[in-house]
Amino acid sequence: MTKIKSTTVLAVKHNGSISIGADGQATMGNTVAKSNVKKIRKLQDGKIVTGFAGSTADAFTLLERFDEKLNSYGGNMKRAAIELAKDWRMDRYLRKLESMLIVVDKDDILILSGTGDVLEPDNGIAAIGSGSMYAQAAAQALTKHASQLDSKEIVEESLKIAADICIYTNSNLIIEKIG
């Protein structure tokens, strides 16, 4: 069975705001299966925004679990992320899910992986997916050398650069800004 590959998700904290964005491409083998997948989701009335890479069905399962954890812990994103990561690592069903998440609120960016990791990037930039390293490199350069840009502009330009380089990334972008 051919695996579906897709995605570049990028979050940037810069000049007092956080933005997260993703492209819209899903690829099956060497064919574009869909060009406008919505990989960015708002939770908690827009106070928390998530982006996913990997299997879409697996990502939705994780997003549902994450939303449940948010509700259980009063919207505390870090606590919910840690509790989800514990479950993800220990639960046999969840352990088999192939997806990664970036979650953001007005203050923080976190990466959640199936290995039980909850990572908070040191430099305010997080990227996941097949084009992640291209987008991350572009975002690092832009935050350093184009400091007049806001976080949303950096995410947009970085994802466009990734789309120009990575065959699994397109320029149908969805970007959300918090703060």
mmCIF file of C-alpha atoms in Angstrom:
data_model
loop_
_atom_site.group_PDB
_atom_site.id
_atom_site.type_symbol
_atom_site.label_atom_id
_atom_site.label_comp_id
_atom_site.label_asym_id
_atom_site.label_seq_id
_atom_site.Cartn_x
_atom_site.Cartn_y
_atom_site.Cartn_z
ATOM 1 C CA MET A 1 0.000 0.000 0.000
ATOM 2 C CA THR A 2 1.374 3.414 -0.965
ATOM 3 C CA LYS A 3 1.829 5.764 1.968
ATOM 4 C CA ILE A 4 0.475 9.250 1.827
ATOM 5 C CA LYS A 5 3.238 11.800 2.328
ATOM 6 C CA SER A 6 2.633 15.408 2.788
ATOM 7 C CA THR A 7 3.156 18.596 4.516
ATOM 8 C CA THR A 8 5.197 21.315 5.879
ATOM 9 C CA VAL A 9 4.007 22.911 9.099
ATOM 10 C CA LEU A 10 5.862 25.891 10.555
ATOM 11 C CA ALA A 11 5.375 27.978 13.693
ATOM 12 C CA VAL A 12 7.319 31.148 14.473
ATOM 13 C CA LYS A 13 7.450 33.325 17.584
ATOM 14 C CA HIS A 14 8.703 36.769 16.601
ATOM 15 C CA ASN A 15 8.185 40.383 17.657
ATOM 16 C CA GLY A 16 5.548 39.554 20.273
ATOM 17 C CA SER A 17 3.330 37.236 18.260
ATOM 18 C CA ILE A 18 3.165 33.602 17.220
ATOM 19 C CA SER A 19 1.992 32.361 13.837
ATOM 20 C CA ILE A 20 1.530 28.837 12.553
ATOM 21 C CA GLY A 21 0.974 27.775 8.973
ATOM 22 C CA ALA A 22 0.928 24.782 6.685
ATOM 23 C CA ASP A 23 0.749 23.994 3.021
ATOM 24 C CA GLY A 24 -2.164 22.074 1.533
ATOM 25 C CA GLN A 25 -0.574 19.173 -0.332
ATOM 26 C CA ALA A 26 -1.060 15.466 0.273
ATOM 27 C CA THR A 27 0.993 13.158 -1.921
ATOM 28 C CA MET A 28 0.431 9.474 -2.579
ATOM 29 C CA GLY A 29 3.559 7.939 -4.046
ATOM 30 C CA ASN A 30 4.687 10.345 -6.737
ATOM 31 C CA THR A 31 1.209 11.784 -7.328
ATOM 32 C CA VAL A 32 -0.480 14.756 -5.701
ATOM 33 C CA ALA A 33 -3.592 13.256 -4.107
ATOM 34 C CA LYS A 34 -5.029 16.545 -2.867
ATOM 35 C CA SER A 35 -3.779 20.111 -3.011
ATOM 36 C CA ASN A 36 -5.919 21.884 -0.417
ATOM 37 C CA VAL A 37 -5.777 19.815 2.778
ATOM 38 C CA LYS A 38 -6.468 21.924 5.879
ATOM 39 C CA LYS A 39 -3.726 20.984 8.339
ATOM 40 C CA ILE A 40 -4.271 23.882 10.737
ATOM 41 C CA ARG A 41 -6.991 23.592 13.385
ATOM 42 C CA LYS A 42 -8.193 25.977 16.097
ATOM 43 C CA LEU A 43 -9.047 24.661 19.558
ATOM 44 C CA GLN A 44 -10.358 26.276 22.735
ATOM 45 C CA ASP A 45 -12.192 29.045 20.872
ATOM 46 C CA GLY A 46 -9.070 29.923 18.882
ATOM 47 C CA LYS A 47 -6.781 30.304 21.923
ATOM 48 C CA ILE A 48 -4.781 27.273 20.810
ATOM 49 C CA VAL A 49 -3.925 26.449 17.214
ATOM 50 C CA THR A 50 -2.503 23.139 15.998
ATOM 51 C CA GLY A 51 -0.837 21.904 12.847
ATOM 52 C CA PHE A 52 -0.221 18.294 11.896
ATOM 53 C CA ALA A 53 2.048 16.268 9.657
ATOM 54 C CA GLY A 54 1.679 12.600 8.842
ATOM 55 C CA SER A 55 -1.394 10.452 8.476
ATOM 56 C CA THR A 56 -4.522 12.611 8.474
ATOM 57 C CA ALA A 57 -6.701 10.034 10.249
ATOM 58 C CA ASP A 58 -4.017 9.560 12.900
ATOM 59 C CA ALA A 59 -3.664 13.313 13.315
ATOM 60 C CA PHE A 60 -7.405 13.753 13.865
ATOM 61 C CA THR A 61 -7.340 11.039 16.510
ATOM 62 C CA LEU A 62 -4.512 12.859 18.269
ATOM 63 C CA LEU A 63 -6.223 16.244 17.920
ATOM 64 C CA GLU A 64 -9.372 14.833 19.535
ATOM 65 C CA ARG A 65 -7.308 13.420 22.405
ATOM 66 C CA PHE A 66 -5.414 16.696 22.765
ATOM 67 C CA ASP A 67 -8.672 18.665 22.900
ATOM 68 C CA GLU A 68 -9.934 16.286 25.603
ATOM 69 C CA LYS A 69 -6.727 16.882 27.587
ATOM 70 C CA LEU A 70 -7.118 20.651 27.162
ATOM 71 C CA ASN A 71 -10.638 20.409 28.554
ATOM 72 C CA SER A 72 -9.426 18.240 31.443
ATOM 73 C CA TYR A 73 -6.668 20.689 32.374
ATOM 74 C CA GLY A 74 -8.526 23.968 31.990
ATOM 75 C CA GLY A 75 -6.930 24.928 28.668
ATOM 76 C CA ASN A 76 -3.358 24.591 30.023
ATOM 77 C CA MET A 77 -1.551 23.767 26.780
ATOM 78 C CA LYS A 78 1.729 22.543 28.295
ATOM 79 C CA ARG A 79 0.040 20.251 30.784
ATOM 80 C CA ALA A 80 -2.331 18.881 28.136
ATOM 81 C CA ALA A 81 0.612 18.265 25.779
ATOM 82 C CA ILE A 82 2.581 16.378 28.437
ATOM 83 C CA GLU A 83 -0.421 14.244 29.361
ATOM 84 C CA LEU A 84 -1.127 13.464 25.684
ATOM 85 C CA ALA A 85 2.530 12.530 25.153
ATOM 86 C CA LYS A 86 2.357 10.133 28.115
ATOM 87 C CA ASP A 87 -0.754 8.488 26.699
ATOM 88 C CA TRP A 88 0.697 8.447 23.187
ATOM 89 C CA ARG A 89 3.791 6.635 24.394
ATOM 90 C CA MET A 90 2.051 4.153 26.692
ATOM 91 C CA ASP A 91 -1.214 3.315 24.928
ATOM 92 C CA ARG A 92 -0.843 0.458 22.407
ATOM 93 C CA TYR A 93 -3.347 1.949 20.001
ATOM 94 C CA LEU A 94 -1.954 5.490 20.141
ATOM 95 C CA ARG A 95 1.645 4.256 19.839
ATOM 96 C CA LYS A 96 0.912 3.058 16.323
ATOM 97 C CA LEU A 97 -0.311 6.448 15.130
ATOM 98 C CA GLU A 98 1.955 8.095 12.567
ATOM 99 C CA SER A 99 1.659 11.809 12.994
ATOM 100 C CA MET A 100 3.320 14.793 14.635
ATOM 101 C CA LEU A 101 1.750 17.949 15.993
ATOM 102 C CA ILE A 102 2.802 21.534 16.553
ATOM 103 C CA VAL A 103 0.612 23.310 19.084
ATOM 104 C CA VAL A 104 0.736 27.039 19.844
ATOM 105 C CA ASP A 105 -0.915 29.530 22.136
ATOM 106 C CA LYS A 106 -0.182 33.223 22.669
ATOM 107 C CA ASP A 107 2.991 32.425 24.636
ATOM 108 C CA ASP A 108 4.436 29.097 23.558
ATOM 109 C CA ILE A 109 5.196 26.705 20.710
ATOM 110 C CA LEU A 110 5.399 22.960 21.340
ATOM 111 C CA ILE A 111 6.179 19.980 19.112
ATOM 112 C CA LEU A 112 4.545 16.668 20.076
ATOM 113 C CA SER A 113 5.852 13.382 18.725
ATOM 114 C CA GLY A 114 4.789 9.772 19.023
ATOM 115 C CA THR A 115 7.930 8.911 20.951
ATOM 116 C CA GLY A 116 6.604 10.819 23.950
ATOM 117 C CA ASP A 117 8.533 14.007 23.273
ATOM 118 C CA VAL A 118 7.168 17.446 24.039
ATOM 119 C CA LEU A 119 9.708 19.878 22.639
ATOM 120 C CA GLU A 120 9.769 23.634 23.096
ATOM 121 C CA PRO A 121 12.129 25.127 20.516
ATOM 122 C CA ASP A 122 14.944 27.324 21.843
ATOM 123 C CA ASN A 123 14.823 29.784 18.954
ATOM 124 C CA GLY A 124 11.049 30.272 18.673
ATOM 125 C CA ILE A 125 10.815 28.262 15.446
ATOM 126 C CA ALA A 126 9.251 24.817 15.070
ATOM 127 C CA ALA A 127 8.796 22.836 11.871
ATOM 128 C CA ILE A 128 7.531 19.361 11.045
ATOM 129 C CA GLY A 129 6.865 17.422 7.857
ATOM 130 C CA SER A 130 8.704 16.675 4.664
ATOM 131 C CA GLY A 131 9.600 20.297 3.898
ATOM 132 C CA SER A 132 10.298 21.231 7.499
ATOM 133 C CA MET A 133 14.034 21.769 7.242
ATOM 134 C CA TYR A 134 13.651 24.109 4.258
ATOM 135 C CA ALA A 135 10.981 26.157 6.042
ATOM 136 C CA GLN A 136 12.932 26.200 9.293
ATOM 137 C CA ALA A 137 16.129 27.386 7.592
ATOM 138 C CA ALA A 138 14.229 30.150 5.788
ATOM 139 C CA ALA A 139 12.490 31.213 9.020
ATOM 140 C CA GLN A 140 15.800 31.356 10.880
ATOM 141 C CA ALA A 141 17.306 33.550 8.186
ATOM 142 C CA LEU A 142 14.274 35.834 8.064
ATOM 143 C CA THR A 143 14.040 36.292 11.845
ATOM 144 C CA LYS A 144 17.733 37.173 11.925
ATOM 145 C CA HIS A 145 18.027 39.364 8.832
ATOM 146 C CA ALA A 146 14.503 40.710 8.243
ATOM 147 C CA SER A 147 13.481 41.528 11.791
ATOM 148 C CA GLN A 148 10.933 44.108 10.583
ATOM 149 C CA LEU A 149 8.668 41.262 9.403
ATOM 150 C CA ASP A 150 6.023 39.959 11.787
ATOM 151 C CA SER A 151 5.573 36.275 12.585
ATOM 152 C CA LYS A 152 2.839 35.768 9.988
ATOM 153 C CA GLU A 153 4.946 37.252 7.192
ATOM 154 C CA ILE A 154 7.904 35.073 8.203
ATOM 155 C CA VAL A 155 5.757 31.926 8.199
ATOM 156 C CA GLU A 156 4.298 32.821 4.797
ATOM 157 C CA GLU A 157 7.624 33.571 3.124
ATOM 158 C CA SER A 158 9.309 30.525 4.685
ATOM 159 C CA LEU A 159 6.551 28.170 3.538
ATOM 160 C CA LYS A 160 6.737 29.653 0.029
ATOM 161 C CA ILE A 161 10.479 28.952 -0.034
ATOM 162 C CA ALA A 162 9.864 25.380 1.148
ATOM 163 C CA ALA A 163 7.222 24.955 -1.578
ATOM 164 C CA ASP A 164 9.743 26.051 -4.195
ATOM 165 C CA ILE A 165 12.205 23.374 -3.039
ATOM 166 C CA CYS A 166 10.231 20.420 -1.637
ATOM 167 C CA ILE A 167 8.098 18.350 -4.027
ATOM 168 C CA TYR A 168 5.806 17.339 -1.130
ATOM 169 C CA THR A 169 4.936 20.961 -0.292
ATOM 170 C CA ASN A 170 2.742 23.385 -2.226
ATOM 171 C CA SER A 171 1.869 27.058 -1.906
ATOM 172 C CA ASN A 172 -1.794 26.627 -0.874
ATOM 173 C CA LEU A 173 -1.146 28.050 2.568
ATOM 174 C CA ILE A 174 -3.252 28.431 5.687
ATOM 175 C CA ILE A 175 -1.682 30.683 8.320
ATOM 176 C CA GLU A 176 -3.043 31.723 11.701
ATOM 177 C CA LYS A 177 -1.572 34.448 13.905
ATOM 178 C CA ILE A 178 -1.968 34.603 17.678
ATOM 179 C CA GLY A 179 -1.123 37.730 19.636
#
